[in-house]
Amino acid sequence: MSQPILSEFDIVFAGGGATACVVAGRLAAYDPSLRILILEAGQHTLNKPIHVQPYQYPLNQVPTSTTVTFHMGNPSPRLNGRAPIVPSGRCVGGGSCVNFMAYTRAPASDYDDWGVDGWESENLIPLMKKLETYEVHPDRPTHGYDGPIKVSSGGCKMGVADEFIQVGTTYHKRQYADDTNDLETCNTYSPWSKYIDGTTGRRSDAAHHYVYNQAHNPNLQVWDGKRVKRIIFEDKRAVGVEFTSDPVSCPNADQSSSIVRASKLVVISAGAFGSPTILERSGIGAEAILNRCGIEQLVNLPGVGENYQDHNLVFVPYLAADEAVTMDALWRGDSILQESLAEWNTSGKSLIAQNGLDSKIKWRPDDEELNAMGPAFEPRWKEFFQDRSDKAVAIFSAFAGYVQPLSRPFLSMLPPRNYMTAGYCTLYPVSVGSVHVNVTEDGKERMDFTTGFLDDPSDIVPLTFAYKKTRELFRRMASYRGEFVAGHPDFPEGSAAAACREASGPVDLNAPDIVYTAEDDEAIDRFHRDIVQTTWHSLGTCAMKPQADQGVVDARLNVYGVSNLKVADMSISPLNVGTNTYSTALLIGERAAMIIAEELGINCI
């Protein structure tokens, strides 16, 4: 989009991630005369293979990647002194262009729990349907069939998923459901749909399906490589945005500041990290935070940057049979890659249109499992989960391939064979963190980021159980050939629970479970504190709550204390949501577009 540069627009978006693309794209479609600008620090994603070919998603997470920003958290004693790393999207389309493409939707009650007028599930379900084309099953009442975002089963079926479901419905004694994204069903084994177009085999992201498809509209502009510094105010009215060339995207560009004006509205949409720090650099935040950075306070809003939340994720690798179909050969670049690319280019099928993630359970413990988890989780269970049958404690899943944990060095010399990976993440951890601006001793800006991971002692309990249960599931899968020892706990010498290096096949379905000693449990605890990581689901740092309750925006996304300034992204979520958060980011975008259109007197039917 190389249109002439304008000095003033009607609406300026500070950040060009998933939600920004939805809002800007919808508004441009509702009223093509609106002059809209998206400022994005990262680069364009249009038709780039790393973004549109689903199998390439792990490449966005390698340490040299420039399509994500790696945020370094403060070291935590709960993580054995480790400083956790949390990436976020850094490109046009944001997380929607780099995520795992896992299609999950939160239970409807999560949105009702927000307690925010206009954001109740009955108001949001029509928008959930509006945004998607659900290609998996016809005529499902909570799904949509004419929206911009395509949802499918991917480009080919993977047997590892069938094995996981088969063992789950027999050994684990849970039911099967073909759809656990109907906004209420959980605790059943199911296939895992994807944000992949079933016809083209391409990733279904917000950039291509809300913005790039409107390249014919010269009034919708995207300026990539632009880092937003702060919002410009006149008498507490937002009138523009100050930005520079981003040093990562444009390392040789002039770093002097520029200002673009907004006649109607400024929308901050820079995510759980970018949005609160833009507000703080603009003088909106807690006095102590701003004072230490030498920023003059415009509005005292102590909730800015607080309430950081995420999901806690662990990957555990297993060895898979030579005949198993996994993603490993593609990810290694073996000869099958060229064959798969040829098929994908012709038909949109093959492993290119896959993420390796075809099965899951949104898990709730039964009485026996609760008893095994012990007393540390009991208060949390009774207070939050017990009477909310639609809320899962965690997701257990089976990847057909080796998935690299963020908290371990990248294995360039991984033995070339087939792998399976157990992934498990907790959906409603109690712990919270914060994101704020700070300055170094030499006066340079840095981020003061605390994840809060495992700060609450109840949060690690489901992870311990999940390691043991998924291990039993994988040991019984037909493709099981042992455990990749380096990715398992370091059990004491001689332990009966020690990882199995090689196996000729699975154990019997009715084989006894592994018995763990207190010392084994300590090893599992250390393992989780060493390896637990983000699920890339950062949210909550500009919470949509009453100002007196550390809120940052009201029900119509207006920042408290100023005018003509809204926030629209995952940072507004006041509570955690039991889902991969792309679905919620899209939903927030659709609701924000409706709010803004109403306020501008634009018909958004």
Coordinates of C-alpha atoms in Angstrom, one line a residue:
M1 CA 0.0 0.0 0.0
S2 CA 2.2 2.9 -1.3
Q3 CA -0.3 5.7 -1.4
P4 CA 0.7 9.4 -0.9
I5 CA 1.5 10.3 2.7
L6 CA -1.1 12.4 4.4
S7 CA -0.4 14.5 7.6
E8 CA -3.9 14.0 9.0
F9 CA -6.4 11.1 9.1
D10 CA -9.8 10.6 10.7
I11 CA -8.7 7.6 12.8
V12 CA -5.1 6.6 13.7
F13 CA -4.3 3.1 15.1
A14 CA -1.3 2.9 17.3
G15 CA -0.4 -0.7 16.5
G16 CA -1.3 -3.0 13.7
G17 CA -2.0 -6.4 15.3
A18 CA -5.0 -8.7 14.9
T19 CA -7.5 -6.5 16.7
A20 CA -6.4 -3.3 14.9
C21 CA -6.8 -5.0 11.5
V22 CA -10.3 -6.1 12.4
V23 CA -11.4 -2.7 13.6
A24 CA -9.7 -0.7 10.8
G25 CA -10.9 -3.1 8.1
R26 CA -14.5 -3.2 9.3
L27 CA -14.6 0.6 9.5
A28 CA -13.1 1.1 6.1
A29 CA -15.7 -1.3 4.7
Y30 CA -18.6 0.4 6.5
D31 CA -17.5 3.9 5.2
P32 CA -14.8 3.9 2.5
S33 CA -14.4 7.7 2.8
L34 CA -13.0 7.4 6.3
R35 CA -9.3 8.2 6.3
I36 CA -7.7 5.5 8.4
L37 CA -4.0 4.9 9.3
I38 CA -2.5 1.9 10.9
L39 CA 1.0 2.4 12.4
E40 CA 2.9 -0.9 12.9
A41 CA 6.4 -1.3 14.2
G42 CA 6.8 -4.7 12.4
Q43 CA 6.8 -5.3 8.7
H44 CA 4.2 -6.2 6.2
T45 CA 3.0 -9.8 6.0
L46 CA 1.3 -9.7 2.6
N47 CA 1.7 -13.1 0.9
K48 CA 5.0 -13.9 2.7
P49 CA 5.4 -17.7 3.0
I50 CA 6.4 -17.6 6.6
H51 CA 3.0 -16.1 7.4
V52 CA 0.7 -17.7 4.9
Q53 CA 2.1 -21.3 4.8
P54 CA 0.8 -22.8 8.0
Y55 CA 3.6 -25.3 8.6
Q56 CA 6.1 -22.5 8.9
Y57 CA 4.7 -21.1 12.2
P58 CA 7.6 -22.4 14.4
L59 CA 10.1 -20.2 12.4
N60 CA 8.5 -17.1 13.9
Q61 CA 9.7 -18.2 17.3
V62 CA 13.4 -18.8 16.6
P63 CA 15.8 -16.5 18.5
T64 CA 16.7 -14.5 15.4
S65 CA 13.1 -13.8 14.4
T66 CA 12.0 -10.3 13.8
T67 CA 8.3 -11.1 13.3
V68 CA 7.9 -11.3 17.1
T69 CA 9.2 -9.2 20.0
F70 CA 10.8 -11.2 22.8
H71 CA 9.9 -9.6 26.1
M72 CA 12.3 -10.5 28.9
G73 CA 10.5 -10.9 32.3
N74 CA 12.1 -10.2 35.6
P75 CA 13.8 -13.2 37.2
S76 CA 11.5 -15.1 39.6
P77 CA 12.2 -17.3 42.6
R78 CA 9.1 -19.3 41.7
L79 CA 10.9 -20.1 38.4
N80 CA 14.1 -21.1 40.1
G81 CA 15.5 -17.7 39.4
R82 CA 14.8 -17.9 35.7
A83 CA 13.9 -14.8 33.6
P84 CA 11.0 -15.9 31.4
I85 CA 10.7 -14.8 27.8
V86 CA 7.3 -13.9 26.4
P87 CA 7.1 -13.2 22.6
S88 CA 4.3 -11.1 21.0
G89 CA 3.5 -10.5 17.4
R90 CA 5.6 -7.9 15.6
C91 CA 4.2 -7.6 12.1
V92 CA 1.1 -6.4 10.3
G93 CA -1.6 -8.7 11.7
G94 CA 0.3 -9.3 14.9
G95 CA -0.3 -12.6 16.6
S96 CA -2.7 -13.7 13.9
C97 CA 0.2 -14.0 11.5
V98 CA 2.6 -15.9 13.8
N99 CA 0.4 -18.0 16.1
F100 CA -0.1 -21.8 16.1
M101 CA -3.5 -21.3 14.4
A102 CA -5.3 -23.3 17.1
Y103 CA -9.1 -22.6 16.9
T104 CA -10.5 -22.4 20.4
R105 CA -13.4 -20.4 21.8
A106 CA -13.9 -19.6 25.4
P107 CA -17.1 -20.6 27.2
A108 CA -19.8 -18.0 26.9
S109 CA -19.8 -17.6 30.6
D110 CA -16.3 -16.1 30.5
Y111 CA -17.7 -13.0 28.9
D112 CA -20.6 -12.8 31.2
D113 CA -18.1 -12.9 34.1
W114 CA -16.6 -9.7 32.9
G115 CA -19.8 -7.9 34.1
V116 CA -19.4 -5.2 31.5
D117 CA -22.5 -3.6 29.9
G118 CA -22.7 -4.5 26.2
W119 CA -20.1 -7.3 26.5
E120 CA -22.4 -10.1 27.7
S121 CA -22.3 -13.3 25.7
E122 CA -25.8 -12.8 24.3
N123 CA -24.4 -9.6 22.6
L124 CA -21.1 -11.2 21.5
I125 CA -22.3 -14.5 20.0
P126 CA -23.7 -12.8 16.9
L127 CA -20.3 -11.2 16.4
M128 CA -18.5 -14.6 17.0
K129 CA -20.6 -15.9 14.1
K130 CA -20.2 -12.8 12.0
L131 CA -16.4 -13.1 11.9
E132 CA -16.0 -16.8 10.9
T133 CA -16.7 -19.2 8.1
Y134 CA -16.8 -22.5 9.9
E135 CA -15.9 -25.2 7.4
V136 CA -15.8 -28.2 9.8
H137 CA -19.5 -29.0 10.3
P138 CA -22.6 -27.4 8.8
D139 CA -25.6 -26.0 10.6
R140 CA -24.1 -25.5 14.1
P141 CA -26.1 -22.8 15.9
T142 CA -23.2 -21.0 17.6
H143 CA -20.9 -21.0 14.5
G144 CA -20.8 -18.7 11.5
Y145 CA -20.7 -19.6 7.8
D146 CA -20.1 -16.3 6.0
G147 CA -17.3 -14.5 7.8
P148 CA -13.8 -13.4 6.7
I149 CA -11.9 -15.9 9.0
K150 CA -11.9 -19.5 7.7
V151 CA -11.8 -22.4 10.1
S152 CA -11.1 -25.9 8.9
S153 CA -9.5 -29.3 9.8
G154 CA -6.4 -28.4 7.9
G155 CA -4.8 -29.9 4.8
C156 CA -4.5 -33.5 5.8
K157 CA -5.3 -35.8 8.7
M158 CA -2.7 -37.0 11.2
G159 CA -3.0 -40.4 12.8
V160 CA -1.3 -39.3 16.1
A161 CA -4.5 -37.3 16.8
D162 CA -6.7 -40.4 16.4
E163 CA -4.5 -42.3 18.7
F164 CA -4.7 -39.6 21.4
I165 CA -8.4 -39.5 21.2
Q166 CA -8.7 -43.3 21.2
V167 CA -6.6 -43.7 24.3
G168 CA -8.4 -40.7 25.9
T169 CA -11.8 -42.2 25.4
T170 CA -10.8 -45.7 26.7
Y171 CA -7.9 -45.5 29.2
H172 CA -8.9 -42.0 30.4
K173 CA -12.6 -42.8 30.3
R174 CA -13.8 -39.5 28.9
Q175 CA -16.4 -39.0 26.2
Y176 CA -15.8 -37.9 22.6
A177 CA -17.3 -34.8 21.0
D178 CA -16.8 -33.5 17.5
D179 CA -17.0 -29.9 18.6
T180 CA -15.9 -28.5 22.0
N181 CA -16.0 -24.9 20.7
D182 CA -19.8 -24.5 21.0
L183 CA -19.2 -22.2 23.9
E184 CA -20.1 -24.7 26.6
T185 CA -18.9 -28.3 26.0
C186 CA -15.7 -29.4 27.8
N187 CA -14.1 -32.4 29.4
T188 CA -14.4 -34.5 26.2
Y189 CA -11.7 -35.5 23.7
S190 CA -12.2 -33.9 20.3
P191 CA -10.5 -33.0 17.1
W192 CA -8.8 -29.6 17.1
S193 CA -9.8 -27.3 14.2
K194 CA -7.5 -24.6 12.8
Y195 CA -7.5 -21.1 11.4
I196 CA -6.6 -22.5 8.0
D197 CA -8.6 -21.9 4.8
G198 CA -9.8 -25.4 3.8
T199 CA -9.7 -24.5 0.1
T200 CA -6.5 -22.6 -0.3
G201 CA -4.6 -24.2 2.6
R202 CA -3.4 -20.7 3.8
R203 CA -3.3 -19.3 7.3
S204 CA -6.5 -17.3 8.0
D205 CA -5.2 -14.2 9.6
A206 CA -6.6 -10.7 10.3
A207 CA -4.2 -8.8 8.1
H208 CA -5.1 -10.6 4.8
H209 CA -8.8 -11.0 5.5
Y210 CA -9.7 -7.5 6.9
V211 CA -7.0 -5.1 5.5
Y212 CA -5.0 -6.4 2.6
N213 CA -8.3 -7.4 0.8
Q214 CA -9.1 -3.7 0.7
A215 CA -6.0 -2.6 -1.1
H216 CA -8.3 -0.8 -3.6
N217 CA -9.3 1.7 -0.9
P218 CA -6.7 4.5 -0.8
N219 CA -8.1 5.9 2.4
L220 CA -7.0 2.8 4.4
Q221 CA -3.3 3.0 4.8
V222 CA -0.8 0.8 6.7
W223 CA 2.7 2.3 7.5
D224 CA 4.9 -0.5 8.6
G225 CA 8.2 -0.1 10.4
K226 CA 6.8 2.7 12.6
R227 CA 7.1 2.6 16.3
V228 CA 4.6 4.6 18.3
K229 CA 6.2 6.7 21.1
R230 CA 3.2 8.5 22.6
I231 CA -0.2 10.0 22.0
I232 CA -0.4 13.8 21.4
F233 CA -3.0 15.6 23.5
E234 CA -4.6 19.1 23.5
D235 CA -6.4 19.8 26.7
K236 CA -6.7 16.0 27.4
R237 CA -8.1 15.4 24.0
A238 CA -6.1 12.9 21.8
V239 CA -5.3 14.7 18.6
G240 CA -2.4 12.6 17.1
V241 CA 0.4 10.2 17.5
E242 CA 4.1 10.7 17.7
F243 CA 6.2 7.9 16.1
T244 CA 9.7 7.0 14.9
S245 CA 11.1 4.5 12.4
D246 CA 11.4 1.2 14.2
P247 CA 15.1 0.3 14.8
V248 CA 14.5 -3.4 14.2
S249 CA 12.4 -3.1 11.0
C250 CA 14.3 -0.1 9.7
P251 CA 17.8 -0.3 11.2
N252 CA 19.2 2.4 8.8
A253 CA 16.4 4.8 8.9
D254 CA 16.3 8.3 10.5
Q255 CA 15.2 7.9 14.1
S256 CA 13.8 11.4 14.4
S257 CA 10.1 11.7 15.5
S258 CA 7.2 12.5 13.3
I259 CA 3.6 13.3 14.2
V260 CA 0.4 12.3 12.4
R261 CA -2.8 13.9 13.4
A262 CA -6.2 12.3 14.0
S263 CA -9.3 14.4 13.6
K264 CA -11.8 12.0 15.0
L265 CA -10.1 9.3 17.1
V266 CA -6.9 7.6 18.2
V267 CA -7.1 3.8 18.9
I268 CA -4.3 2.2 20.8
S269 CA -4.0 -1.4 19.7
A270 CA -0.5 -2.5 20.5
G271 CA -1.3 -5.5 22.7
A272 CA -0.7 -6.3 26.3
F273 CA 2.8 -5.0 26.2
G274 CA 2.6 -2.1 23.8
S275 CA -0.7 -0.5 24.9
P276 CA 0.1 0.2 28.6
T277 CA 3.6 1.4 27.8
I278 CA 2.3 3.8 25.1
L279 CA -0.2 5.1 27.7
E280 CA 2.6 5.6 30.3
R281 CA 4.9 7.3 27.8
S282 CA 1.9 9.6 27.1
G283 CA 1.6 10.5 30.8
I284 CA -1.3 8.2 31.7
G285 CA -0.6 5.8 34.6
A286 CA 0.6 5.5 38.2
E287 CA 2.5 8.5 39.6
A288 CA 5.4 6.4 40.9
I289 CA 5.9 4.7 37.6
L290 CA 5.9 7.9 35.6
N291 CA 8.1 9.8 38.1
R292 CA 10.9 7.2 37.9
C293 CA 11.0 7.7 34.2
G294 CA 10.7 11.5 34.3
I295 CA 7.4 11.6 32.5
E296 CA 4.9 14.4 33.4
Q297 CA 1.6 12.9 34.5
L298 CA -1.5 13.8 32.5
V299 CA -3.9 11.4 34.2
N300 CA -3.5 9.4 37.4
L301 CA -4.6 5.9 36.3
P302 CA -2.8 3.3 38.5
G303 CA -4.4 0.4 36.7
V304 CA -2.3 0.9 33.6
G305 CA 0.1 -2.0 33.2
E306 CA -1.4 -4.0 36.1
N307 CA -3.4 -7.2 35.8
Y308 CA -1.1 -9.0 33.4
Q309 CA -2.3 -12.5 32.8
D310 CA -1.4 -15.5 30.5
H311 CA -1.8 -19.2 30.4
N312 CA 0.9 -21.6 31.7
L313 CA 2.2 -24.0 29.1
V314 CA 4.5 -27.0 29.1
F315 CA 5.8 -29.1 26.2
V316 CA 7.0 -32.7 26.8
P317 CA 8.5 -34.6 23.9
Y318 CA 8.2 -38.4 23.1
L319 CA 9.7 -40.6 20.4
A320 CA 7.4 -41.7 17.6
A321 CA 7.4 -44.6 15.2
D322 CA 9.1 -44.3 11.9
E323 CA 5.8 -44.9 10.1
A324 CA 4.0 -42.2 12.0
V325 CA 3.0 -39.0 10.0
T326 CA 4.6 -36.1 11.8
M327 CA 5.7 -32.5 11.0
D328 CA 9.4 -33.3 11.7
A329 CA 10.5 -34.0 8.2
L330 CA 9.0 -30.8 6.9
W331 CA 10.5 -28.8 9.7
R332 CA 13.9 -30.3 8.9
G333 CA 13.5 -29.5 5.3
D334 CA 13.7 -33.1 4.1
S335 CA 12.8 -34.0 0.5
I336 CA 9.2 -34.5 1.4
L337 CA 9.0 -30.7 1.8
Q338 CA 9.2 -30.0 -2.0
E339 CA 6.5 -32.7 -2.7
S340 CA 4.2 -31.2 -0.1
L341 CA 4.7 -27.7 -1.4
A342 CA 3.8 -28.8 -4.9
E343 CA 0.6 -30.4 -3.7
W344 CA -0.2 -27.4 -1.6
N345 CA 0.3 -25.0 -4.5
T346 CA -2.0 -27.1 -6.6
S347 CA -4.8 -28.1 -4.2
G348 CA -4.2 -26.3 -0.9
K349 CA -3.7 -29.7 0.7
S350 CA -0.7 -31.7 2.3
L351 CA 1.2 -31.1 5.5
I352 CA 2.0 -27.6 4.4
A353 CA -1.6 -26.8 5.5
Q354 CA -1.1 -28.3 8.9
N355 CA 0.1 -27.3 12.4
G356 CA 0.5 -30.8 13.7
L357 CA -2.1 -30.2 16.3
D358 CA -5.2 -32.2 15.6
S359 CA -6.6 -33.3 19.0
K360 CA -7.2 -32.0 22.5
I361 CA -9.3 -32.3 25.7
K362 CA -10.5 -29.3 27.6
W363 CA -9.9 -31.1 30.9
R364 CA -11.7 -31.0 34.2
P365 CA -10.6 -33.4 36.9
D366 CA -13.0 -36.0 38.2
D367 CA -13.2 -36.9 42.0
E368 CA -10.4 -39.4 41.8
E369 CA -8.1 -37.0 39.9
L370 CA -9.0 -34.2 42.4
N371 CA -8.0 -36.5 45.2
A372 CA -4.7 -37.3 43.5
M373 CA -4.0 -33.6 43.1
G374 CA -4.0 -33.1 46.9
P375 CA -5.2 -30.3 49.1
A376 CA -3.2 -27.5 47.5
F377 CA -5.7 -27.2 44.6
E378 CA -8.9 -27.8 46.6
P379 CA -9.7 -24.2 47.6
R380 CA -9.2 -23.0 44.0
W381 CA -11.4 -25.8 42.7
K382 CA -14.2 -25.1 45.1
E383 CA -14.1 -21.3 44.7
F384 CA -13.8 -21.2 40.9
F385 CA -14.4 -24.4 39.0
Q386 CA -16.7 -26.7 41.0
D387 CA -20.0 -25.1 40.1
R388 CA -18.9 -23.9 36.6
S389 CA -19.1 -27.1 34.6
D390 CA -18.2 -25.3 31.3
K391 CA -14.8 -24.1 32.6
A392 CA -11.8 -26.4 32.0
V393 CA -8.8 -26.4 34.3
A394 CA -6.4 -27.1 31.4
I395 CA -6.1 -28.2 27.8
F396 CA -4.1 -31.4 27.1
S397 CA -3.1 -31.9 23.5
A398 CA -1.0 -34.1 21.2
F399 CA 1.4 -32.5 18.6
A400 CA 2.6 -34.7 15.7
G401 CA 6.2 -33.5 15.8
Y402 CA 8.8 -32.0 18.1
V403 CA 7.8 -28.6 19.6
Q404 CA 10.6 -26.6 21.0
P405 CA 10.0 -25.0 24.5
L406 CA 10.9 -21.3 24.7
S407 CA 12.7 -21.9 27.9
R408 CA 15.2 -24.4 26.5
P409 CA 18.0 -23.7 24.0
F410 CA 17.0 -24.4 20.5
L411 CA 18.2 -27.9 19.5
S412 CA 20.0 -27.5 16.2
M413 CA 21.3 -31.1 16.5
L414 CA 18.0 -32.8 17.3
P415 CA 18.3 -36.4 16.2
P416 CA 16.5 -36.7 12.9
R417 CA 13.6 -38.9 13.6
N418 CA 9.8 -38.7 14.3
Y419 CA 8.5 -37.2 17.5
M420 CA 5.3 -36.5 19.3
T421 CA 4.9 -33.7 21.9
A422 CA 2.5 -33.5 24.8
G423 CA 1.3 -29.9 25.3
Y424 CA -0.6 -28.9 28.4
C425 CA -1.7 -25.4 29.5
T426 CA -3.7 -24.2 32.5
L427 CA -6.5 -21.8 31.5
Y428 CA -7.3 -19.8 34.6
P429 CA -4.1 -19.5 36.7
V430 CA -4.5 -17.3 39.8
S431 CA -1.1 -15.5 39.5
V432 CA -1.0 -12.0 37.9
G433 CA 1.9 -9.8 36.8
S434 CA 2.5 -6.3 35.4
V435 CA 4.0 -4.4 32.5
H436 CA 5.5 -1.0 32.9
V437 CA 8.0 1.4 31.4
N438 CA 11.3 2.0 33.2
V439 CA 14.7 3.5 32.4
T440 CA 18.2 2.0 32.7
E441 CA 21.0 3.7 34.6
D442 CA 22.2 5.3 31.4
G443 CA 18.7 6.8 30.7
K444 CA 17.5 4.3 28.0
E445 CA 14.0 3.0 28.1
R446 CA 13.4 -0.6 29.1
M447 CA 10.3 -2.6 30.0
D448 CA 9.7 -3.6 33.6
F449 CA 7.9 -6.9 33.1
T450 CA 6.8 -9.4 35.8
T451 CA 5.0 -12.5 34.5
G452 CA 3.8 -13.7 37.9
F453 CA 4.0 -17.3 36.6
L454 CA 3.5 -19.8 39.5
D455 CA 3.4 -17.1 42.1
D456 CA 0.3 -18.6 43.6
P457 CA 1.0 -22.1 44.9
S458 CA -2.2 -23.6 43.5
D459 CA -1.0 -22.9 39.9
I460 CA 1.6 -25.6 39.7
V461 CA -0.7 -28.4 40.9
P462 CA -2.6 -29.0 37.7
L463 CA 0.8 -28.9 35.8
T464 CA 2.1 -31.8 37.9
F465 CA -1.0 -33.8 37.3
A466 CA -1.0 -33.0 33.6
Y467 CA 2.6 -34.3 33.2
K468 CA 1.7 -37.6 34.8
K469 CA -1.6 -38.0 33.0
T470 CA -0.4 -37.0 29.5
R471 CA 2.6 -39.4 30.1
E472 CA 0.2 -42.2 30.6
L473 CA -1.8 -41.3 27.6
F474 CA 1.3 -41.1 25.3
R475 CA 2.7 -44.4 26.6
R476 CA -0.5 -46.1 25.4
M477 CA -0.6 -44.5 21.9
A478 CA 0.3 -46.8 19.0
S479 CA 3.1 -44.6 17.7
Y480 CA 4.9 -44.4 21.1
R481 CA 8.5 -45.5 20.9
G482 CA 9.9 -44.0 24.1
E483 CA 10.6 -40.7 25.7
F484 CA 13.0 -37.9 24.6
V485 CA 14.8 -37.9 28.0
A486 CA 16.2 -34.4 27.7
G487 CA 12.7 -33.0 27.7
H488 CA 11.6 -34.8 30.9
P489 CA 12.2 -34.3 34.6
D490 CA 15.6 -35.3 35.9
F491 CA 14.3 -38.1 38.2
P492 CA 16.6 -39.4 40.9
E493 CA 19.0 -42.2 40.0
G494 CA 17.3 -45.6 40.2
S495 CA 13.8 -44.1 40.2
A496 CA 11.0 -46.3 38.8
A497 CA 9.6 -43.2 37.1
A498 CA 12.8 -42.5 35.1
A499 CA 12.2 -41.6 31.5
C500 CA 12.2 -44.5 29.0
R501 CA 14.8 -43.9 26.3
E502 CA 13.6 -46.4 23.7
A503 CA 10.6 -48.7 23.4
S504 CA 9.5 -51.2 20.8
G505 CA 5.9 -50.0 21.2
P506 CA 3.2 -48.8 23.6
V507 CA 2.4 -50.4 26.9
D508 CA -0.9 -52.2 27.2
L509 CA -4.0 -50.1 27.6
N510 CA -4.6 -51.7 31.0
A511 CA -1.0 -51.5 32.2
P512 CA -0.5 -50.1 35.7
D513 CA 0.3 -46.3 35.9
I514 CA 3.7 -45.2 36.9
V515 CA 4.1 -44.8 40.6
Y516 CA 5.9 -41.6 41.8
T517 CA 7.7 -41.1 45.1
A518 CA 7.9 -37.8 47.0
E519 CA 11.4 -37.4 45.5
D520 CA 10.0 -37.9 42.0
D521 CA 7.4 -35.3 42.6
E522 CA 10.1 -32.9 43.6
A523 CA 11.8 -33.5 40.3
I524 CA 8.6 -32.8 38.5
D525 CA 8.2 -29.6 40.5
R526 CA 11.7 -28.5 39.6
F527 CA 11.1 -29.4 35.9
H528 CA 8.0 -27.3 35.7
R529 CA 9.6 -24.3 37.4
D530 CA 12.5 -24.6 34.9
I531 CA 10.4 -25.0 31.8
V532 CA 6.9 -23.5 32.2
Q533 CA 6.3 -20.8 29.7
T534 CA 3.9 -18.4 28.1
T535 CA 1.1 -19.7 25.9
W536 CA 1.5 -16.5 23.9
H537 CA -1.8 -15.3 25.5
S538 CA -0.8 -12.1 27.2
L539 CA -3.8 -9.9 28.3
G540 CA -5.3 -7.7 30.9
T541 CA -3.0 -4.7 31.2
C542 CA -5.5 -2.0 30.2
A543 CA -8.4 -3.7 31.9
M544 CA -12.0 -2.8 31.0
K545 CA -13.2 -2.3 34.6
P546 CA -14.4 0.6 36.8
Q547 CA -11.7 3.1 37.3
A548 CA -12.0 2.6 41.1
D549 CA -11.1 -1.1 40.5
Q550 CA -7.9 -0.3 38.7
G551 CA -9.7 -0.1 35.3
V552 CA -8.2 1.7 32.4
V553 CA -11.0 1.8 29.8
D554 CA -14.8 1.9 30.2
A555 CA -17.4 -0.3 28.4
R556 CA -17.0 1.7 25.2
L557 CA -13.2 1.3 25.4
N558 CA -12.6 5.0 26.3
V559 CA -9.5 5.6 28.3
Y560 CA -10.5 7.2 31.6
G561 CA -9.7 10.9 32.1
V562 CA -9.1 11.8 28.4
S563 CA -11.3 12.1 25.3
N564 CA -11.0 10.8 21.7
L565 CA -8.7 7.9 22.9
K566 CA -9.7 4.2 23.0
V567 CA -7.8 0.9 23.5
A568 CA -8.9 -2.2 21.5
D569 CA -6.8 -5.4 21.9
M570 CA -6.4 -8.2 24.4
S571 CA -5.1 -5.8 27.0
I572 CA -8.7 -4.7 27.8
S573 CA -9.7 -8.2 28.9
P574 CA -10.5 -7.8 32.6
L575 CA -10.3 -11.5 33.4
N576 CA -8.6 -14.5 31.9
V577 CA -10.4 -16.4 29.1
G578 CA -10.3 -20.2 28.7
T579 CA -9.1 -20.2 25.1
N580 CA -6.4 -19.6 22.7
T581 CA -6.8 -15.8 22.6
Y582 CA -6.9 -15.2 18.8
S583 CA -10.7 -15.8 18.9
T584 CA -11.1 -13.2 21.7
A585 CA -8.8 -10.7 19.9
L586 CA -11.0 -11.0 16.8
L587 CA -14.2 -10.7 18.9
I588 CA -12.9 -7.5 20.6
G589 CA -12.1 -6.1 17.2
E590 CA -15.7 -6.8 15.9
R591 CA -17.2 -5.2 19.0
A592 CA -14.9 -2.2 18.9
A593 CA -15.7 -1.6 15.2
M594 CA -19.4 -1.6 16.1
I595 CA -18.9 0.8 19.0
I596 CA -16.8 3.2 16.9
A597 CA -19.3 3.0 14.0
E598 CA -22.2 3.8 16.3
E599 CA -20.4 6.8 17.7
L600 CA -19.5 8.1 14.2
G601 CA -23.1 7.6 13.0
I602 CA -22.0 4.9 10.5
N603 CA -24.3 2.1 9.5
C604 CA -22.5 -1.2 10.4
I605 CA -25.0 -3.7 9.3

